[in-house]
Amino acid sequence: MQTSASVFSISPVLVWFRNDLRLHDHEALTAALQDNARALLVYCIDPRQFVTITPGVPKTGAFRARFLLESLVDLRASCRSLGGDLVVRVGEPEQVLPALAATVRASRVYFHLDAAPEEGAVERAVRQALKARGVGVRLFSTHTLVHGDDLPFDVAALPDTFSQYRSRVERRVDVRAPHPAPTALPACLIDPGELPSILSLGLTDPLPDPRELFRFRGGETAGRERLRYWMWDADRLRTYKTTRNGLLLTDDSSKLSPWLAHGCLSPRLVYAEVRRYEQERVRNADTDWLVFELLWRDYFRLVLEKWGGRLFAPGGLNGLPYPWRRLDDSGVRDDFDKWTAGQTGFPLVDAAMRELAATGYTSNRARQNVASFLTRVLGIDWRLGASWFESLLVDYDVSSNWGNWAYVSGVGNDARGFRFFNVLKQAREYDPNGDFARHWLPARAEHHASPMVDLFSAADASALTYERAVAKLAPVRATPTRR
């Protein structure tokens, strides 16, 4: 295919796609098309995202890898329908992008910034390598509902609690309208490359599980279909706050998180649809709650941007001295393996962990319970649980995953006390008839002899569980808080 200088009489601009796998509300793409008609869309599959972080546990597991590849297939199809293409390369971005820029004689590279430390290190390496070749960059910060340029404070002055953040943002910031998707794209004048298979990434395509009630399919097209169906066709937004803690039924929650995590859906598009729904149907506490959760997502990203690597410390942002059990401590490997396999003997915990292993997803309520159980009952280092989720979750997002784990474990921004989700009480409240447990667990006989259940089988099991957890793990300055 021709790549001579005459073909590139207008110096191209590369648009580097990352966790923004969509055409709508893509500020970098919009700017590139406005600045230069020769925008070339690029995605790099970075092998470092598929390494093994602990024996047998890949950094990116099969469910997320499948969703990513489906999203790339969908994005490429959308680009081709508009006359363009998506260039896909396997390799480290700091090597791929400068080489590609040299091949097409690109003048600049446009991309969205990321708050996470690993992603930030890649960005710096990319910028340094491009600078060495005389290629400029233009940076954007648009992963959040509230545009980074519209925050009423510097990130360094981010409020210490979400409530304070929400109050300041809601009073002073208007959410921007999403950018429309382009109606045409420039032709791609180089080989766009082939998408790798999941096997070539060192993973096996997940087998369908007969208990799975909802199959997440990657891509902007599927994300917009889910948004339309759940909000408009099924009309479930009007009862969202009431049903969002449901553990089993597919439409009790929006299930939009995988598409938001991969950037197949813009949070501003979701927000715009909520406001349209409020105008055309109803505004109530349920519609407000979805916006509330989008703001939580923003807050976790800003926490990571402000504190960086401190979020990943054992004691979290404030260095709290919890005596976490480590994986090489006596008995911890066995306890951790039972937790990951869903064999603790506690039906709510086990059902959630088996759903996660079988589908790459479990509800937010279930995540809070299994996280609390790992850290508060078993006393195991919260970072092991967060890493396990990183591998398995189809909707893994570094800031939301690690921020939520830190929050539940009592080491996040809002470390006001000893948070504890009593799984016995939670099961009675959120799975009163045992429907969720029966759906995901085989015959309950396997739970009757669990040593963990026996440990908490006294008459006042709830109080015993709580008091034992407090006695084991309460750090300096912690004030117990029941859930």
PDB file of C-alpha atoms in Angstrom, residues 18 111 113-127:
ATOM      1  CA  ARG A  18      -7.005   4.199  24.770  1.00  0.00           C
ATOM      2  CA  PHE A 111      -4.885  11.588  22.992  1.00  0.00           C
ATOM      3  CA  LEU A 113      -4.832  11.663  29.515  1.00  0.00           C
ATOM      4  CA  ASP A 114      -5.303   9.011  32.194  1.00  0.00           C
ATOM      5  CA  ALA A 115      -4.990   9.481  35.951  1.00  0.00           C
ATOM      6  CA  ALA A 116      -3.496   6.073  36.799  1.00  0.00           C
ATOM      7  CA  PRO A 117       0.239   5.762  37.588  1.00  0.00           C
ATOM      8  CA  GLU A 118       1.003   2.981  35.066  1.00  0.00           C
ATOM      9  CA  GLU A 119      -0.917   4.712  32.307  1.00  0.00           C
ATOM     10  CA  GLY A 120       0.757   8.000  33.234  1.00  0.00           C
ATOM     11  CA  ALA A 121       4.190   6.409  32.930  1.00  0.00           C
ATOM     12  CA  VAL A 122       3.288   5.192  29.428  1.00  0.00           C
ATOM     13  CA  GLU A 123       2.087   8.684  28.505  1.00  0.00           C
ATOM     14  CA  ARG A 124       5.373  10.217  29.609  1.00  0.00           C
ATOM     15  CA  ALA A 125       7.361   7.639  27.667  1.00  0.00           C
ATOM     16  CA  VAL A 126       5.240   8.297  24.564  1.00  0.00           C
ATOM     17  CA  ARG A 127       5.688  12.052  24.835  1.00  0.00           C
TER      18      ARG A 127
END
